[in-house]
Amino acid sequence: MAPHDLRRPFKRPAISDQQRRRELSLQRQAQNRRDAQQHARCLASTLLYLQSPHPESTSEPEVEVEVEVELETETEPEASASEIDIRQASKLKGSQARKWFARQLMLPEWMIDVPDQLAQDWYVFARPAGKRCFVVSTNGTTVSRLRNGSRLHHFPSALPNGARNRDASGSAQSYSILDCIFHESDQTYYVVDMVCWRGYSLYECTAEFRHAHYQTGNTPLALVWKDENCSQYVIDTDSKGQIPSQQQVVLELQDNGSLTTSDDPPVVFGCLDGGFMQKSGLCSGNLLRFAISNGGLSFADGKLEKADLHYLGKSNRARAFADSYSKVMFQYMARHSPIRYDDLIGSISSSIDQENKPSDVQMDD
Amino acid sequence: MAMEVTQILLNAQAVDSTVRKQAEENLKQFQEQNLPSFLLSLAGELSNDDKPVESRKLAGLILKNALDAKEQHRKLELVQRWLSLDTSVKVQIKACLLKTISSHAPDARSTASQVIAKVAGIELPHKQWPELIGTLLSNIHQLPAHTRQATLETLGYICEEVSPDLVDQDQVNKILTAVVQGMNSSESNNDVKFAATRALFNALGFAQANFSNDMERDYIMRVVCEATLSPELKIRQAAFECLVAISSTYYEKLAPYIQDIFNITAKAVKEDEEPVALQAIEFWSSVCDEEIDILEEYGGEFSGESDIPCFYFVKQALPVLVPMLLETLLKQEEDQDQDEGAWNIAMAGGTCLGLVARTVGDDVVPLVMPFIEENLTKPDWRQREAATYAFGSILEGPSPDKLIPLVNIALNFMLTALMQDPNNHVKDTTAWTLGRMFEFLHGSALETPIITQTNIQQIITVLIQSMKDVPNVAEKACGALYFLAQGYEDAGSSSSPLTPFFQEIVQALLTVTHREDAGESRLRTAAYETLNEVVRCSTDETAPMVLQLVPLIMMELHQTLEAQKLSSDEREKQNELQGLLCGCLQVIIQKLGSSEPTKYVFMQYADQMMALFLRVFASRSATAHEEAMLAIGALAYAAGADFAKYMPEFYRYLEMGLQNFEDYQVCAITVGVVGDICRALEDKILPYCDGIMTQLLKDLSSNQLHRSVKPPIFSCFGDIALAIGENFEKYLMYAMPMLQSAAELSAHVSGADDDMLEYTNSLRNGILEAYSGILQGFKGSSKTQLLMPYAPHVLQFLDSLYMEKDMDDAVSKTAIGVLGDLADTLGSNAGPLIQQSVSSRDFLNECLSTDDHMIRESAEWAKLAISRAISF
């Protein structure tokens, strides 16, 4: 029945530094445990989708898709259009990596007229709407890069060498590159194509093997089409998600003041005079944003003759390319006279009716 | 035999150590050979009035120690041993004990009282000895005074020993009646009165029902208040102790009595002897504690939901309470600052004033300021010190708006006083007050800084100068610097106002650690703690200087390890120093390890550092072990996979740490370090997992290990599983049943108190983290089906947690995450099971709509994982 000790801490802080060290350690450990848990949870998602990359299987009821049609080819595409071998590419870092990857993504053209032989010569893919990117696993981590080469995410994955020390089978040099679409609303990467697996480049394989193409830069071998039934964003929106009243285009300023698309060869949309360039501090290579004003686009003999452009300003710094001609045209048509689903069906049924041509069109790039 | 026992018991207290040891050996043998007979002889000895008091007392003590022990597992053993004794033996022993209460030898009576309480503590929970209280109380009025005194004392001890729910209200009423009558004016014997008052102190916890009855409560309160006026000091003191206990146990019942109690306490503080005055002040400190707790629960605004309302007793008493406390501040003792154990009326009054400020906030300021202004410059040091202390004590509680203008005026004065006041006591309090200014009124959260470009130089110069003063003053100066640095902790990574002074500060602190007298007034500890805080709050700019500290501190640690032939006293000091140095290195590792460039440079010292830490384990000091272990954990985190090279040597110390039941803090920290190493090494930890898992499983089954270590052990299972993935397979058959039974136990805790609920939640969290880690660890492997059999139980656990409705937020977050993990790893196999569970519907929906974003984030992830599992 001893009376309780009356003494209270006198001129002393409430907790000792030793207690504080202990608590800080516990906090750090708890945080690290949460991170490790998070790490493991990310790992799983990627794996699931590698095993089952069908967008239909996702639980999200309304996945945005675009339809990609792709020309069936049996030729082997050129081994590489770049100076750096793809096997080294995975090791690139920082701005070098950004530059290299920016040039690597195959950018399908937009469908501005329905190709002949659509039913015979083309594969059709549904493609989730989202950010097109490369997913590269190397050195114990996984990085996704947008088409402008900038880093989208950085995460551990179950891809070969895509997470630290997890991959028992692959060597440390092992790496993989996937061509993916990142679908924001379910935070999922949909694999469109496999470029490289465990260091083995699939560049050299036929399209049928890979189920895809490998062609860098803009290519007419794959065409993208969408309408309001399969996509919420048929007409491009601005950075705020609003549809601007006038169509906007991004063009590249050339030495001589001409404004061109990213195509090879470029399509000229207009010209800036030297005075304006000087006054606005613009120089060649700048990517500039224009609105297509009321005059619209005029054509002669199926070629662009004149564009009524209104200068808006420099484009977002993250942009690596000007728009392609097909993109501008697809958007222009979407606003004025889109290619409808019925047009595609019509083309297919008519070509089946004809059934006149052999389906062995050879494409040489 | 009986004769023999007496002699042995006397010999056991002999001055001659040979005789003593022989007797102790005899007692031990006797106990081992025949326990019942041994206990009976002791009881017989204790109850025999013909025996010498010394042997009776020791007999009682040995008997008491045969019934109870400090360590939990030993205690349980002794309880079992008593319960399994032959009933007739127990009956005889108890009869002897009760008989002793009437003995004329006070020591024998008192010892018997304690032993009775111990037996009651064992038997009452088992519904044995039901007649005890009735027997004690029968005819209590007719008993001679010395027996009444012993009876009341026994009742007091029983109340201390036994939980209130084991005694029915009828018996409680009888006990309280006897006790209160013993305190009453009708009782003329002071020993009886004193015993009754002490007994009441212990019986208060039994009196819930009686305190709810106005008449009974009035009566008890009247008797207690009367006892505070007793001519006998020890009775007054005991009566005030009762008031203190009442203020915390029955705060909400105090209103009708508070005015009277104020008068009584005020008189005692002014006039009574110190032991009584201290209790009187403690009453108000205790009321402050209660109101601070209640107001904290309100969260600033009154809500009718709080269990106990605040009656604002302190606020109402303020105009008289504050002057009373200020008065006490002038009663300092000359050397109280040098004496660790000192506690006097000035210290108690000052502490209470600080609590009052925290309770009432701004209102205290105008009542204290005149006292400060009047006394701060007086020639008498007592007045200057009291004024300074008063200022320091009100710096926590009132609003910064109210305090900052005052601090801006006082700061300069304090800095000058710290340099120039001739009195150490004043300087000590001045440095402490500066520390309080920086602790509560300096930091990025405050709009107007009290430390500016203009005065920072002067402040630091003064503090560094003051660190050369006598140890107690220097220690307070270090403390002030600690809070000065802390205020800049979120200065950002680039620049801190401390940067220009960094080198100078570090140098000064290191100099302090080397002072000859740094062992006094915990000066060395304070200097290292401040150094730690300065390092924690440093920025990139000063990283090179922090880096320079590494070899320096390592050298110091090396020197402590080289010291030879130390006395045990010196060794203890050496161990303490090793603890401080390891602590400092731990802070540096964490700081430099947190950014890549500094980590890279710093890691060059890792090998040497690790070698030093391993040598520290050779010492027997728990503190040094703990600190070295914490430092190694930080190093493992910084080193990542490279830590593997230390494992062969480090492993045995890791195992040792996990086996350290006695210093459970060491064990707990080692468990945490296992987690660090798992994350650092990932599957490279595999070769060590058999040993680690074996030890962790042993720890869990042990009843010797402090319970607080068990939740982290479960979490550690998760860490291991996550690191080694499907290799965890071989541990499933051991770990899963343990998790399962712990989960069952922790699912329901109806009727537990707050502490128990908090512990249960930490246990749940550990179990869930284990499940999470195991599930995630197996994901993607071909062996996920091994986990299927456990899925129903995991879901059942989640469902019952949800239905119990007493999870805290941390558990909710982990639990909903486990639901996701289950879906993620087991996929469509577990889909139907998951869909059937309440968790996947109601619990998930609740978590999805909560305000807590951590829970929501986990829930959103779980939702996604479940939808995938169901759709495949």
CSV table of C-alpha atoms in Angstrom, one decimal, chain A residues 1-49 51-54 56-60 158 163-168 185-189, chain B residues 153 156-157 160 198 201-202 241 244 278-279 282 285 289 337 341 343 347 351 355 389 428-429 432 475-476 482 486 522 529 532-533 536 583 586-587 590 623 626-627 630 633-634 637 641 665 669 672-673 676 679 682-683 715 719 722 769 772-773 776 779-780 817 821 824 861 867-868 871-872:
chain,number,residue,atom,x,y,z
A,1,MET,CA,0.0,0.0,0.0
A,2,ALA,CA,2.9,2.3,-0.7
A,3,PRO,CA,1.7,5.8,-1.7
A,4,HIS,CA,2.3,6.5,-5.4
A,5,ASP,CA,5.4,8.4,-6.3
A,6,LEU,CA,4.6,12.0,-6.5
A,7,ARG,CA,7.6,13.2,-8.5
A,8,ARG,CA,6.9,14.4,-12.0
A,9,PRO,CA,9.5,15.1,-14.7
A,10,PHE,CA,11.0,18.5,-13.8
A,11,LYS,CA,12.6,20.7,-16.4
A,12,ARG,CA,12.6,17.7,-18.8
A,13,PRO,CA,11.1,17.3,-22.2
A,14,ALA,CA,8.3,14.8,-22.4
A,15,ILE,CA,10.2,12.1,-24.2
A,16,SER,CA,13.9,11.3,-24.3
A,17,ASP,CA,15.9,11.4,-27.4
A,18,GLN,CA,16.5,7.6,-27.1
A,19,GLN,CA,12.7,7.1,-27.1
A,20,ARG,CA,12.6,9.4,-30.1
A,21,ARG,CA,15.2,7.4,-32.0
A,22,ARG,CA,13.3,4.2,-31.2
A,23,GLU,CA,10.1,5.7,-32.5
A,24,LEU,CA,11.7,7.2,-35.6
A,25,SER,CA,13.1,3.8,-36.4
A,26,LEU,CA,9.7,2.2,-36.0
A,27,GLN,CA,8.2,4.8,-38.2
A,28,ARG,CA,10.8,4.2,-40.9
A,29,GLN,CA,10.3,0.4,-40.7
A,30,ALA,CA,6.5,0.8,-40.9
A,31,GLN,CA,6.9,3.1,-43.9
A,32,ASN,CA,9.3,0.7,-45.6
A,33,ARG,CA,7.0,-2.2,-45.0
A,34,ARG,CA,4.1,-0.2,-46.6
A,35,ASP,CA,6.4,0.6,-49.6
A,36,ALA,CA,7.4,-3.0,-49.9
A,37,GLN,CA,3.7,-4.0,-49.8
A,38,GLN,CA,2.9,-1.4,-52.4
A,39,HIS,CA,5.7,-2.6,-54.5
A,40,ALA,CA,4.4,-6.1,-54.3
A,41,ARG,CA,0.9,-5.0,-55.2
A,42,CYS,CA,2.1,-3.2,-58.3
A,43,LEU,CA,4.1,-6.2,-59.3
A,44,ALA,CA,1.0,-8.3,-59.4
A,45,SER,CA,-1.1,-6.1,-61.6
A,46,THR,CA,1.5,-6.1,-64.3
A,47,LEU,CA,1.8,-9.8,-64.2
A,48,LEU,CA,-1.9,-10.3,-64.5
A,49,TYR,CA,-2.0,-8.3,-67.6
A,51,GLN,CA,-1.0,-13.3,-68.8
A,52,SER,CA,-4.2,-11.9,-70.1
A,53,PRO,CA,-3.8,-8.9,-72.2
A,54,HIS,CA,-7.3,-8.8,-73.6
A,56,GLU,CA,-12.4,-7.3,-73.0
A,57,SER,CA,-11.6,-9.1,-69.9
A,58,THR,CA,-11.2,-6.1,-67.8
A,59,SER,CA,-13.9,-5.3,-65.3
A,60,GLU,CA,-14.3,-1.8,-66.5
A,158,ALA,CA,7.3,-8.9,-62.9
A,163,ALA,CA,12.1,-5.4,-60.1
A,164,ARG,CA,15.0,-5.6,-57.7
A,165,ASN,CA,16.2,-9.2,-57.0
A,166,ARG,CA,12.9,-10.8,-57.8
A,167,ASP,CA,13.8,-12.4,-61.0
A,168,ALA,CA,15.5,-15.7,-60.2
A,185,SER,CA,-9.1,4.8,-65.4
A,186,ASP,CA,-8.1,1.3,-64.5
A,187,GLN,CA,-4.4,2.1,-64.1
A,188,THR,CA,-3.6,-0.8,-66.5
A,189,TYR,CA,-1.0,-1.3,-69.2
B,153,GLU,CA,-4.5,-3.0,6.8
B,156,GLY,CA,-6.4,-2.5,2.2
B,157,TYR,CA,-3.8,-5.0,0.9
B,160,GLU,CA,-4.7,-3.5,-3.8
B,198,ARG,CA,-4.6,3.9,3.7
B,201,PHE,CA,-7.0,4.7,-0.8
B,202,ASN,CA,-6.9,1.1,-2.2
B,241,GLU,CA,-3.5,10.9,-1.1
B,244,VAL,CA,-5.7,12.9,-5.3
B,278,LEU,CA,3.1,18.2,-1.8
B,279,GLN,CA,-0.1,16.0,-1.8
B,282,GLU,CA,-0.7,17.1,-6.4
B,285,SER,CA,-2.0,18.7,-10.8
B,289,ASP,CA,-4.3,16.1,-16.0
B,337,ASP,CA,19.2,21.5,-9.7
B,341,GLY,CA,16.1,12.8,-6.8
B,343,TRP,CA,11.3,16.9,-5.2
B,347,MET,CA,9.2,22.0,-7.9
B,351,THR,CA,5.1,21.8,-12.3
B,355,LEU,CA,-0.2,22.1,-16.1
B,389,TYR,CA,10.5,29.7,-13.8
B,428,ASP,CA,19.7,26.9,-15.1
B,429,THR,CA,16.1,28.1,-15.1
B,432,TRP,CA,15.5,26.0,-19.5
B,475,GLU,CA,22.9,20.7,-20.0
B,476,LYS,CA,20.0,23.1,-20.2
B,482,TYR,CA,18.1,21.0,-29.4
B,486,GLN,CA,14.2,21.2,-34.2
B,522,ARG,CA,23.4,14.0,-17.7
B,529,GLU,CA,21.1,14.2,-28.1
B,532,ASN,CA,21.6,14.1,-33.1
B,533,GLU,CA,18.9,16.7,-33.5
B,536,ARG,CA,18.5,15.3,-38.2
B,583,GLY,CA,22.7,6.3,-31.3
B,586,GLN,CA,22.3,5.6,-36.3
B,587,VAL,CA,21.0,9.2,-36.8
B,590,GLN,CA,19.6,7.6,-41.5
B,623,THR,CA,21.0,-0.2,-23.8
B,626,GLU,CA,19.6,-1.8,-28.4
B,627,GLU,CA,21.3,1.2,-29.9
B,630,LEU,CA,18.9,0.1,-34.3
B,633,GLY,CA,18.8,-1.7,-39.0
B,634,ALA,CA,19.4,1.8,-40.4
B,637,TYR,CA,18.2,-0.1,-45.1
B,641,ALA,CA,21.5,-5.9,-51.1
B,665,GLN,CA,13.1,-3.9,-25.9
B,669,ILE,CA,14.1,-3.9,-31.9
B,672,GLY,CA,12.3,-4.8,-36.5
B,673,VAL,CA,15.8,-5.2,-37.8
B,676,ASP,CA,14.9,-4.1,-42.4
B,679,ARG,CA,13.7,-5.6,-47.4
B,682,GLU,CA,15.1,-9.9,-50.4
B,683,ASP,CA,15.7,-13.5,-51.3
B,715,SER,CA,4.4,-8.3,-39.0
B,719,ASP,CA,8.3,-9.2,-44.2
B,722,LEU,CA,7.5,-10.9,-49.0
B,769,GLU,CA,0.5,-7.6,-42.1
B,772,SER,CA,-0.6,-9.5,-46.5
B,773,GLY,CA,3.0,-10.3,-46.9
B,776,GLN,CA,1.8,-11.0,-51.9
B,779,LYS,CA,1.7,-14.0,-56.0
B,780,GLY,CA,2.6,-15.1,-59.4
B,817,GLY,CA,-5.6,-4.4,-48.1
B,821,ASP,CA,-4.2,-9.3,-51.6
B,824,ASP,CA,-4.9,-10.4,-56.2
B,861,TRP,CA,-6.9,-1.1,-54.7
B,867,SER,CA,-13.1,-7.0,-59.8
B,868,ARG,CA,-10.3,-8.6,-61.7
B,871,SER,CA,-14.1,-11.3,-64.0
B,872,PHE,CA,-11.4,-13.9,-64.9
